[in-house]
Coordinates of C-alpha atoms in Angstrom, one line a residue:
Chain A
X1 CA 43.5 -10.4 5.9
X2 CA 40.0 -10.7 7.2
X3 CA 37.3 -12.9 5.7
X4 CA 34.1 -10.9 5.4
X5 CA 30.7 -10.6 3.8
X6 CA 30.2 -7.6 1.6
X7 CA 26.7 -6.0 1.4
X8 CA 26.3 -3.3 -1.2
X9 CA 23.4 -0.8 -1.6
X10 CA 23.5 1.0 -5.0
X11 CA 21.6 4.2 -4.4
X12 CA 20.7 7.0 -6.8
X13 CA 23.4 9.2 -5.2
X14 CA 25.6 7.0 -3.1
X15 CA 26.9 3.4 -3.3
X16 CA 27.0 2.3 0.3
X17 CA 29.0 -0.7 1.4
X18 CA 29.0 -2.7 4.7
X19 CA 31.6 -5.4 5.6
X20 CA 30.2 -8.0 8.0
X21 CA 32.5 -10.4 9.9
X22 CA 32.5 -14.0 8.8
X23 CA 33.3 -15.3 12.2
X24 CA 31.3 -13.1 14.6
X25 CA 28.0 -11.2 14.6
X26 CA 29.8 -7.9 14.0
X27 CA 30.1 -5.1 11.5
X28 CA 33.7 -4.5 10.5
X29 CA 33.1 -1.2 8.7
X30 CA 30.9 0.9 6.5
X31 CA 31.6 3.4 3.8
X32 CA 30.2 5.1 0.8
X33 CA 31.2 6.7 -2.5
X34 CA 29.2 8.4 -5.3
X35 CA 27.3 6.1 -7.5
X36 CA 28.9 6.1 -10.9
X37 CA 25.9 5.7 -13.2
X38 CA 27.4 7.5 -16.2
X39 CA 30.5 5.3 -16.5
X40 CA 30.5 1.9 -14.9
X41 CA 28.6 1.4 -11.7
X42 CA 31.5 -0.8 -10.5
X43 CA 33.8 2.3 -10.4
X44 CA 31.8 3.7 -7.5
X45 CA 31.6 0.3 -5.8
X46 CA 35.4 -0.1 -6.0
X47 CA 36.0 3.4 -4.7
X48 CA 33.7 2.6 -1.7
X49 CA 35.4 -0.7 -1.0
X50 CA 38.8 1.0 -1.1
X51 CA 37.6 3.5 1.4
X52 CA 36.2 0.7 3.5
X53 CA 39.5 -1.2 3.5
X54 CA 41.3 1.9 4.8
X55 CA 39.3 1.4 8.0
X56 CA 39.4 -2.4 8.2
X57 CA 42.6 -3.5 6.4
X58 CA 42.5 -5.7 3.3
X59 CA 39.4 -7.8 3.2
X60 CA 38.7 -11.1 1.5
X61 CA 35.0 -11.3 0.6
X62 CA 33.5 -14.8 0.9
X63 CA 30.1 -13.5 -0.2
X64 CA 29.0 -10.4 -2.0
X65 CA 25.4 -9.3 -1.8
X66 CA 23.7 -6.3 -3.3
X67 CA 20.5 -4.3 -3.4
X68 CA 19.8 -1.4 -5.7
X69 CA 17.6 1.7 -5.9
X70 CA 19.8 3.3 -8.5
X71 CA 18.2 5.1 -11.4
X72 CA 15.1 6.1 -9.4
X73 CA 14.5 2.6 -8.0
X74 CA 11.9 0.2 -9.3
X75 CA 9.3 2.7 -10.6
X76 CA 5.8 1.3 -10.8
X77 CA 2.3 2.3 -11.6
X78 CA -0.6 0.3 -10.2
X79 CA -3.9 0.0 -12.0
X80 CA -7.2 -1.4 -10.5
X81 CA -10.9 -1.1 -10.7
X82 CA -12.5 0.2 -7.4
X83 CA -10.1 2.5 -5.5
X84 CA -10.7 0.9 -2.1
X85 CA -10.5 -2.7 -3.6
X86 CA -8.4 -3.9 -6.5
X87 CA -6.6 -0.6 -6.9
X88 CA -5.5 -0.6 -3.3
X89 CA -4.7 -4.3 -3.4
X90 CA -2.4 -3.8 -6.4
X91 CA -0.7 -0.8 -4.7
X92 CA -0.2 -2.8 -1.5
X93 CA 1.3 -5.8 -3.5
X94 CA 3.7 -3.5 -5.4
X95 CA 4.8 -1.8 -2.3
X96 CA 5.5 -5.1 -0.5
X97 CA 7.8 -6.1 -3.5
X98 CA 9.9 -3.0 -2.8
X99 CA 8.7 -0.9 -5.7
X100 CA 8.3 2.8 -5.7
X101 CA 4.6 3.1 -6.7
X102 CA 4.5 6.5 -8.3
X103 CA 0.7 6.6 -8.9
X104 CA -2.3 4.3 -8.6
X105 CA -5.2 4.5 -11.1
X106 CA -8.7 3.2 -10.8
X107 CA -11.7 2.6 -13.1
X108 CA -11.3 3.0 -16.9
X109 CA -8.0 4.7 -17.8
X110 CA -8.5 7.8 -19.8
X111 CA -6.3 9.4 -22.4
X112 CA -5.2 11.9 -19.7
X113 CA -4.3 9.0 -17.4
X114 CA -2.2 7.4 -20.2
X115 CA -0.4 10.7 -20.8
X116 CA 0.4 10.8 -17.1
X117 CA 1.7 7.2 -17.2
X118 CA 3.9 8.0 -20.3
X119 CA 5.3 10.9 -18.4
X120 CA 6.0 8.8 -15.3
X121 CA 7.7 6.3 -17.6
X122 CA 7.5 3.4 -15.1
X123 CA 9.6 0.2 -15.3
X124 CA 6.6 -1.9 -14.6
X125 CA 2.8 -1.6 -14.5
X126 CA 0.8 -3.9 -12.2
X127 CA -2.6 -4.3 -13.9
X128 CA -5.5 -5.6 -11.7
X129 CA -9.2 -5.3 -11.8
X130 CA -12.1 -7.6 -11.0
X131 CA -12.3 -10.6 -8.6
X132 CA -12.0 -14.0 -10.3
X133 CA -15.2 -14.3 -12.2
X134 CA -16.0 -10.6 -11.5
X135 CA -15.7 -7.6 -13.7
X136 CA -13.9 -8.1 -17.1
X137 CA -14.7 -5.0 -19.0
X138 CA -12.5 -2.6 -17.2
X139 CA -9.3 -4.6 -17.1
X140 CA -9.7 -5.3 -20.8
X141 CA -10.3 -1.7 -21.6
X142 CA -7.2 -0.8 -19.5
X143 CA -5.1 -3.4 -21.2
X144 CA -6.0 -1.8 -24.5
X145 CA -5.2 1.7 -23.2
X146 CA -1.8 0.6 -21.8
X147 CA -1.0 -1.2 -25.1
X148 CA -1.2 2.1 -26.9
X149 CA 1.1 4.0 -24.6
X150 CA 4.5 4.7 -26.2
X151 CA 6.8 3.7 -23.4
X152 CA 8.9 0.6 -22.9
X153 CA 7.4 -0.7 -19.6
X154 CA 6.4 -4.3 -18.9
X155 CA 3.0 -5.2 -17.6
X156 CA 2.1 -7.8 -14.9
X157 CA -1.5 -8.9 -15.1
X158 CA -2.9 -9.7 -11.7
X159 CA -6.6 -9.3 -12.2
X160 CA -9.7 -11.4 -13.0
X161 CA -8.3 -14.7 -14.2
X162 CA -11.2 -15.0 -16.7
X163 CA -9.9 -11.9 -18.5
X164 CA -6.1 -12.3 -18.0
X165 CA -5.3 -14.1 -21.2
X166 CA -7.3 -11.6 -23.4
X167 CA -5.6 -8.8 -21.6
X168 CA -2.2 -10.4 -22.3
X169 CA -3.0 -10.8 -26.0
X170 CA -4.0 -7.2 -26.3
X171 CA -0.9 -6.0 -24.6
X172 CA 1.4 -8.1 -26.7
X173 CA -0.3 -6.8 -29.8
X174 CA 0.9 -3.4 -28.6
X175 CA 4.5 -4.7 -28.2
X176 CA 4.4 -4.8 -24.5
X177 CA 6.1 -7.5 -22.5
X178 CA 3.1 -8.9 -20.5
X179 CA 3.1 -11.7 -17.9
X180 CA 0.1 -13.2 -16.1
X181 CA 0.1 -14.0 -12.4
X182 CA -2.5 -14.8 -9.7
X183 CA -5.2 -12.2 -9.0
X184 CA -4.3 -9.7 -6.2
X185 CA -7.9 -10.0 -5.1
X186 CA -9.1 -13.5 -6.1
X187 CA -12.3 -13.2 -4.0
X188 CA -14.0 -10.1 -2.7
X189 CA -11.9 -8.4 0.0
X190 CA -9.2 -11.1 0.0
X191 CA -5.7 -9.8 -0.6
X192 CA -3.2 -12.2 -2.2
X193 CA -0.1 -10.2 -2.8
X194 CA 2.4 -13.1 -3.1
X195 CA 2.0 -14.0 -6.8
X196 CA 2.3 -10.4 -7.9
X197 CA 5.2 -9.8 -5.5
X198 CA 7.1 -12.8 -7.0
X199 CA 6.3 -11.7 -10.6
X200 CA 7.6 -8.2 -9.8
X201 CA 10.9 -9.7 -8.4
X202 CA 11.3 -12.0 -11.4
X203 CA 10.9 -9.0 -13.8
X204 CA 13.2 -6.9 -11.7
X205 CA 15.9 -9.5 -12.3
X206 CA 15.1 -10.1 -16.0
X207 CA 14.5 -6.6 -17.2
X208 CA 15.2 -3.8 -14.7
X209 CA 18.8 -4.9 -13.7
X210 CA 19.7 -4.6 -17.4
X211 CA 17.9 -1.3 -17.9
X212 CA 19.6 0.3 -14.9
X213 CA 23.1 -0.7 -16.2
X214 CA 23.7 -3.3 -13.5
X215 CA 24.1 -6.4 -15.7
X216 CA 27.9 -6.4 -15.5
X217 CA 28.0 -5.7 -11.8
X218 CA 25.3 -8.4 -11.1
X219 CA 27.7 -11.1 -12.3
X220 CA 30.1 -10.3 -9.4
X221 CA 27.5 -11.0 -6.7
X222 CA 26.8 -14.3 -5.0
X223 CA 23.0 -13.8 -5.0
X224 CA 20.6 -11.9 -7.3
X225 CA 20.4 -8.1 -6.8
X226 CA 17.1 -7.1 -5.1
X227 CA 15.4 -3.7 -4.8
X228 CA 16.8 -1.9 -1.7
X229 CA 13.3 -1.3 -0.2
X230 CA 12.7 -5.0 -0.3
X231 CA 16.0 -5.6 1.7
X232 CA 14.9 -3.0 4.2
X233 CA 11.4 -4.5 4.3
X234 CA 12.8 -8.0 5.1
X235 CA 15.1 -6.5 7.7
X236 CA 12.2 -4.8 9.6
X237 CA 10.3 -8.0 9.3
X238 CA 13.2 -9.9 10.8
X239 CA 13.6 -7.4 13.6
X240 CA 9.9 -7.7 14.6
X241 CA 10.6 -11.3 15.4
X242 CA 12.8 -10.1 18.3
X243 CA 11.3 -6.7 19.2
X244 CA 7.7 -7.3 18.6
X245 CA 5.4 -4.8 16.9
X246 CA 7.3 -2.0 15.3
X247 CA 7.1 0.8 12.8
X248 CA 10.0 2.1 10.7
X249 CA 10.2 5.4 8.7
X250 CA 12.6 6.3 6.0
X251 CA 12.5 9.8 4.6
X252 CA 14.4 10.0 1.3
X253 CA 15.0 12.6 -1.4
X254 CA 12.1 11.5 -3.5
X255 CA 9.8 9.4 -1.2
X256 CA 9.0 8.6 2.3
X257 CA 8.6 4.9 3.1
X258 CA 6.8 3.6 6.1
X259 CA 7.0 -0.1 7.2
X260 CA 4.7 -1.5 9.9
X261 CA 5.1 -5.0 11.4
X262 CA 2.0 -5.7 13.4
X263 CA -1.5 -7.2 13.1
X264 CA -3.1 -3.8 13.6
X265 CA -6.3 -5.1 14.9
X266 CA -8.5 -2.8 17.0
X267 CA -7.1 -2.1 20.5
X268 CA -10.3 -0.6 21.7
X269 CA -13.3 -2.9 22.5
X270 CA -16.3 -3.0 20.2
X271 CA -14.7 -1.5 17.2
X272 CA -15.7 -3.1 13.8
X273 CA -13.1 -3.5 11.1
X274 CA -13.8 -2.1 7.7
X275 CA -12.2 -2.3 4.3
X276 CA -9.5 -4.5 2.8
X277 CA -7.8 -6.7 5.3
X278 CA -4.4 -5.4 6.2
X279 CA -1.2 -7.5 5.9
X280 CA 0.9 -8.0 9.0
X281 CA 4.0 -6.8 7.2
X282 CA 3.0 -3.6 5.4
X283 CA 5.0 -1.0 3.4
X284 CA 3.7 2.2 2.0
X285 CA 5.5 4.7 -0.3
X286 CA 4.6 8.3 -0.4
X287 CA 5.8 9.6 -3.7
X288 CA 4.9 13.2 -3.0
X289 CA 6.8 13.4 0.3
X290 CA 10.5 13.7 -0.3
X291 CA 13.2 16.2 0.9
X292 CA 14.5 17.0 -2.6
X293 CA 12.8 15.7 -5.7
X294 CA 9.3 16.1 -4.2
X295 CA 9.6 18.9 -1.8
X296 CA 6.5 20.8 -2.8
X297 CA 3.9 19.1 -0.5
X298 CA 6.2 19.4 2.5
X299 CA 6.9 23.1 1.9
X300 CA 3.2 23.8 1.4
X301 CA 2.4 22.2 4.7
X302 CA 5.2 24.1 6.4
X303 CA 3.8 27.3 5.0
X304 CA 0.2 26.5 6.0
X305 CA 1.3 25.5 9.5
X306 CA 3.2 28.8 9.6
X307 CA 0.0 30.6 8.6
X308 CA -1.9 29.0 11.5
X309 CA 0.8 29.8 13.9
X310 CA 1.9 26.2 14.6
X311 CA 5.4 26.9 13.3
X312 CA 7.3 30.0 12.6
X313 CA 8.4 30.2 9.0
X314 CA 12.1 29.6 8.8
X315 CA 14.3 32.4 7.4
X316 CA 15.9 31.7 4.0
X317 CA 13.2 29.3 2.9
X318 CA 13.3 30.6 -0.7
X319 CA 17.0 30.3 -1.0
X320 CA 16.9 26.8 0.5
X321 CA 14.3 25.8 -2.1
X322 CA 16.4 27.2 -4.9
X323 CA 19.5 25.4 -3.7
X324 CA 17.7 22.1 -3.4
X325 CA 16.2 22.4 -6.9
X326 CA 19.5 23.1 -8.5
X327 CA 21.2 20.2 -6.7
X328 CA 19.2 17.2 -5.6
X329 CA 22.2 15.7 -3.9
X330 CA 22.6 18.9 -1.7
X331 CA 23.5 18.2 1.9
X332 CA 23.8 21.3 4.1
X333 CA 26.6 21.6 6.6
X334 CA 25.8 20.6 10.1
X335 CA 25.1 24.1 11.6
X336 CA 23.9 25.7 8.4
X337 CA 20.4 27.2 8.6
X338 CA 19.4 24.9 5.8
X339 CA 20.0 21.9 8.0
X340 CA 17.3 23.2 10.3
X341 CA 14.9 23.5 7.4
X342 CA 15.7 20.0 6.4
X343 CA 14.9 18.8 9.9
X344 CA 11.6 20.7 9.9
X345 CA 10.5 19.2 6.5
X346 CA 11.7 15.8 7.6
X347 CA 9.4 16.0 10.7
X348 CA 6.5 16.9 8.5
X349 CA 7.3 14.1 6.1
X350 CA 7.3 11.6 9.0
X351 CA 4.0 13.0 10.4
X352 CA 2.2 12.9 7.0
X353 CA 3.5 9.6 5.9
X354 CA 2.7 7.8 9.2
X355 CA -0.7 9.5 9.3
X356 CA -1.4 8.0 5.8
X357 CA 0.0 4.7 6.7
X358 CA -2.0 4.4 10.0
X359 CA -5.6 3.3 10.2
X360 CA -8.4 5.6 11.4
X361 CA -11.6 5.4 13.4
X362 CA -14.9 6.7 12.3
X363 CA -17.9 7.0 14.5
X364 CA -21.5 6.6 13.6
X365 CA -24.6 7.1 15.8
X366 CA -26.8 4.1 16.2
X367 CA -29.9 3.4 18.2
X368 CA -27.6 1.8 20.7
X369 CA -25.3 4.8 21.0
X370 CA -22.0 5.7 19.3
X371 CA -20.4 2.9 17.3
X372 CA -16.8 2.9 15.9
X373 CA -15.4 1.4 12.8
X374 CA -11.7 1.1 12.0
X375 CA -10.2 1.3 8.5
X376 CA -6.6 0.3 8.2
X377 CA -4.2 -0.7 10.9
X378 CA -4.4 0.3 14.5
X379 CA -0.7 1.2 15.4
X380 CA -1.4 2.6 18.9
X381 CA 0.2 -0.4 20.6
X382 CA 3.3 -0.4 18.5
X383 CA 6.3 -0.6 20.8
X384 CA 9.1 0.7 18.7
X385 CA 9.5 3.4 16.0
X386 CA 12.7 3.2 14.1
X387 CA 14.3 6.0 12.1
X388 CA 16.1 4.8 9.0
X389 CA 17.7 6.6 6.1
X390 CA 20.2 9.5 6.1
X391 CA 17.8 12.5 6.6
X392 CA 16.7 11.2 9.9
X393 CA 19.8 9.6 11.3
X394 CA 22.2 12.4 10.4
X395 CA 20.0 15.2 11.6
X396 CA 20.8 17.2 14.7
X397 CA 18.0 15.8 16.8
X398 CA 16.5 12.6 15.4
X399 CA 14.1 11.9 18.3
X400 CA 12.5 15.2 17.7
X401 CA 11.8 14.2 14.1
X402 CA 10.6 10.7 15.0
X403 CA 8.2 12.0 17.6
X404 CA 6.1 13.1 14.6
X405 CA 5.3 9.4 14.1
X406 CA 3.3 9.3 17.3
X407 CA -0.1 10.6 18.5
X408 CA 0.0 14.0 20.0
X409 CA -3.3 13.3 21.7
X410 CA -5.5 10.3 21.5
X411 CA -7.6 10.8 18.4
X412 CA -9.1 9.2 15.3
X413 CA -5.8 8.6 13.6
X414 CA -4.3 5.4 15.0
X415 CA -0.6 6.3 15.1
X416 CA 1.6 4.8 17.8
X417 CA 0.8 6.1 21.2
X418 CA 4.0 5.9 23.3
X419 CA 6.6 3.9 21.5
X420 CA 10.3 3.8 22.2
X421 CA 12.3 5.6 19.5
X422 CA 15.2 3.8 17.9
X423 CA 17.7 4.7 15.2
X424 CA 19.5 2.8 12.5
X425 CA 22.6 4.8 13.4
X426 CA 25.1 3.0 11.1
X427 CA 22.7 2.8 8.2
X428 CA 22.7 -1.0 8.0
X429 CA 19.1 -1.9 7.5
X430 CA 19.5 -2.7 3.8
X431 CA 22.7 -4.6 4.5
X432 CA 21.0 -6.6 7.2
X433 CA 18.1 -7.4 5.0
X434 CA 20.5 -8.8 2.5
X435 CA 22.4 -10.8 5.1
X436 CA 19.2 -12.2 6.5
X437 CA 18.6 -13.9 3.2
X438 CA 21.7 -16.1 3.9
X439 CA 22.0 -15.9 7.7
X440 CA 19.0 -14.8 9.7
X441 CA 20.5 -15.4 13.1
X442 CA 23.6 -13.4 12.5
X443 CA 21.6 -10.5 11.0
X444 CA 19.4 -10.4 14.0
X445 CA 22.1 -10.4 16.6
X446 CA 24.0 -7.6 14.7
X447 CA 20.7 -5.6 14.6
X448 CA 20.1 -6.2 18.3
X449 CA 23.6 -4.8 19.2
X450 CA 23.6 -1.9 16.8
X451 CA 20.2 -0.4 17.6
Chain B
X1 CA -23.0 -23.1 -9.3
X2 CA -25.4 -21.2 -11.4
X3 CA -22.9 -18.6 -12.5
X4 CA -24.7 -15.7 -10.8
X5 CA -23.2 -13.5 -8.2
X6 CA -25.1 -11.8 -5.3
X7 CA -23.8 -9.1 -3.0
X8 CA -25.5 -9.1 0.3
X9 CA -25.2 -7.6 3.8
X10 CA -27.0 -5.9 6.7
X11 CA -27.3 -2.2 5.9
X12 CA -26.5 0.9 8.1
X13 CA -25.5 0.6 11.8
X14 CA -27.4 -2.7 12.1
X15 CA -25.4 -5.4 13.8
X16 CA -27.8 -8.4 13.5
X17 CA -25.3 -11.0 12.3
X18 CA -27.3 -14.3 12.3
X19 CA -29.9 -13.7 9.6
X20 CA -27.4 -12.7 7.0
X21 CA -25.4 -15.9 7.7
X22 CA -28.5 -18.0 7.2
X23 CA -29.3 -16.2 3.9
X24 CA -25.7 -16.4 2.7
X25 CA -25.8 -20.2 3.4
X26 CA -29.2 -20.7 1.7
X27 CA -28.2 -18.8 -1.4
X28 CA -24.9 -20.6 -1.7
X29 CA -26.7 -23.9 -1.4
X30 CA -29.0 -22.7 -4.1
X31 CA -26.1 -22.3 -6.5
X32 CA -25.2 -18.6 -6.1
X33 CA -21.8 -17.1 -5.7
X34 CA -22.5 -15.1 -2.6
X35 CA -20.4 -12.1 -1.6
X36 CA -21.4 -11.6 2.0
X37 CA -20.4 -8.2 3.3
X38 CA -21.6 -9.0 6.9
X39 CA -23.0 -6.3 9.2
X40 CA -22.9 -2.5 9.3
X41 CA -22.6 -2.2 5.5
X42 CA -22.8 1.3 3.9
X43 CA -24.5 1.9 0.6
X44 CA -21.1 2.6 -1.0
X45 CA -19.7 -0.8 0.1
X46 CA -22.6 -2.7 -1.6
X47 CA -21.9 -0.7 -4.8
X48 CA -18.1 -1.1 -4.7
X49 CA -18.4 -4.9 -4.1
X50 CA -21.0 -5.2 -6.9
X51 CA -18.7 -3.4 -9.4
X52 CA -15.6 -5.4 -8.6
X53 CA -17.4 -8.8 -8.6
X54 CA -19.7 -8.0 -11.5
X55 CA -22.7 -8.9 -9.3
X56 CA -26.1 -9.8 -10.8
X57 CA -28.1 -8.4 -7.9
X58 CA -27.8 -6.7 -4.5
X59 CA -29.7 -8.2 -1.5
X60 CA -30.1 -5.8 1.5
X61 CA -31.1 -7.0 4.9
X62 CA -32.2 -4.7 7.8
X63 CA -33.6 -5.8 11.1
X64 CA -33.4 -2.8 13.5
X65 CA -36.2 -0.7 12.1
X66 CA -34.2 2.0 10.4
X67 CA -34.2 0.3 7.0
X68 CA -36.1 3.1 5.3
X69 CA -33.6 5.7 6.3
X70 CA -30.6 3.5 5.5
X71 CA -31.9 2.4 2.0
X72 CA -33.0 5.8 0.7
X73 CA -30.8 6.8 -2.2
X74 CA -29.3 3.4 -2.9
X75 CA -30.9 3.1 -6.4
X76 CA -29.7 6.6 -7.4
X77 CA -26.2 5.8 -6.2
X78 CA -26.2 2.6 -8.2
X79 CA -27.3 4.5 -11.3
X80 CA -24.5 7.0 -10.7
X81 CA -21.9 4.2 -10.3
X82 CA -22.9 2.6 -13.6
X83 CA -24.9 -0.3 -12.1
X84 CA -27.9 0.7 -14.1
X85 CA -30.9 -1.6 -13.7
X86 CA -29.1 -3.9 -11.2
X87 CA -31.9 -5.8 -9.3
X88 CA -32.2 -4.6 -5.7
X89 CA -33.9 -6.7 -3.0
X90 CA -34.6 -5.8 0.6
X91 CA -36.1 -7.7 3.5
X92 CA -36.3 -8.0 7.2
X93 CA -37.8 -5.9 9.9
X94 CA -37.8 -2.8 7.7
X95 CA -39.7 -0.2 9.8
X96 CA -40.6 0.5 13.4
X97 CA -44.1 -0.2 14.7
X98 CA -46.9 -2.1 13.2
X99 CA -47.3 -0.6 9.8
X100 CA -49.2 -2.5 7.1
X101 CA -46.7 -4.4 5.0
X102 CA -48.4 -3.4 1.7
X103 CA -47.6 0.2 2.6
X104 CA -44.0 -0.6 3.6
X105 CA -43.6 -2.6 0.4
X106 CA -44.8 0.4 -1.7
X107 CA -42.3 2.7 0.1
X108 CA -39.4 0.4 -0.8
X109 CA -40.6 -0.2 -4.4
X110 CA -40.9 3.5 -4.9
X111 CA -37.3 3.9 -3.6
X112 CA -36.3 1.7 -6.6
X113 CA -36.1 -1.8 -5.0
X114 CA -37.4 -4.6 -7.2
X115 CA -38.8 -6.6 -4.4
X116 CA -39.3 -6.1 -0.6
X117 CA -40.0 -8.9 1.9
X118 CA -41.8 -8.8 5.3
X119 CA -40.3 -10.2 8.5
X120 CA -40.2 -14.0 8.7
X121 CA -40.0 -14.7 5.0
X122 CA -38.3 -18.1 4.4
X123 CA -35.2 -18.0 2.2
X124 CA -36.8 -20.2 -0.4
X125 CA -39.3 -17.5 -1.3
X126 CA -36.5 -15.0 -2.1
X127 CA -34.5 -17.7 -3.9
X128 CA -37.4 -18.6 -6.1
X129 CA -38.1 -14.9 -6.9
X130 CA -34.4 -14.1 -7.7
X131 CA -34.1 -17.3 -9.8
X132 CA -37.1 -16.1 -11.8
X133 CA -35.8 -12.5 -12.1
X134 CA -32.4 -13.6 -13.3
X135 CA -33.8 -16.0 -15.8
X136 CA -32.8 -19.2 -14.1
X137 CA -36.2 -20.7 -13.6

């Protein structure tokens, strides 16, 4: 019987398990089974482990680690004041905590905004607004509006410290669980994501694990369950220590996540930086770019590209859409025409998500000639682009899809110029992120040999 | 600290970085919470910073002679953004050539600025005026 470490990823559809050797830097095996949300989530886990042991023989697990994105993941809404300032800071902080930020609101919340939040039914709301000593009115107004929404979310208050306590009182009066943490933008244009990030993780453990039916399962693990995107985030962060600047893209059924690990400062001389300073480790989540739940944007882009002659419209698109709508877990057979459509949409998702993640240049004409300013991160010098997640790695031609993350010609959008393309072939990023929390060195050497 | 916040920066495509550093230093010493946006600041950036920090006034600097072009519309945009009646100050080398400053001043006051200053004005003059306008002196 082998001694091993078990890493589990409870997904919305599949529960994926990875067995890591306890003696060597080596993966013993991986397998998956359907997530059993309706009965007990441990049933699916046991089925996956049994499947795993068919490959590896009986295993004795010294450590069991888990991440979860079951039940739609950690669904969040971010609220701020100015779109380019506290609203963006709140969104960035929530993304770096591994949340799926469904929507970001700015200025005073309206009744329509609140109806939208109710419909989203988030697990958590991150409420910011005002630098410390800055604007108080808007965050207090928004606390009042949030308090009146009839939904069971908790609120993290990460705004103007001078208004935080009043905002908490207002929210508590509306029966909302509300906690205060440090401002995401304590001073103008200063991003401080850490306090919000740790508050999100605390609430994830206290509230969300239970709400997602993971309490029983959680007791069986040696470390707290964390959100899957956080595990992937920490894995890409670790990997950048060995590979240098990198970008990773994960196209899922509901979202497309992009991770960049680089300073992103201008690579061209004489370019001025504009806007909120960017974190070295950055994650963005595109809630409208997914292959199943949120297919609309991608299909629209496919059709409009078809109309301009960039792409021929695939045959059977309508039937494909219908099939996907009826079954979000639909996976077409390898040579089925639907697999080709999946690949096309996947490429579009990579293109759009990386374009949004990347910084851009703007030119202005001055008495001294043309001057450039850069907003966001310059990714042109990024050395590696890594494809993670099933829709990229199991597709017919992953490099073709990943190429969409790069610049076709040198332009204003600062996407990677000529990176090497890599694949998370065995689907181990979440597992390695979990392993890194207990053994960084081993996780890194496994990653180096598997990529 | 006097509890008042000022947003300041060099407007437009102007990259003169020294003067704004001196002003930022002088106003900080005078007790203000200074939000210095640096150089090449657009009208929108002043406004967004003022909203988020609940600023009491906006101080615009311009040294390359295109100040008139760059400043036009700032008052209207402030009104639009809900910063009604926020005091606006402008100073520096505001126009090209040797125009009479009284004429230049009128141009900027007509644009909606509360005060305009000619080249070479010492910081103390602006500080005294703003102290008075904000009810500190």
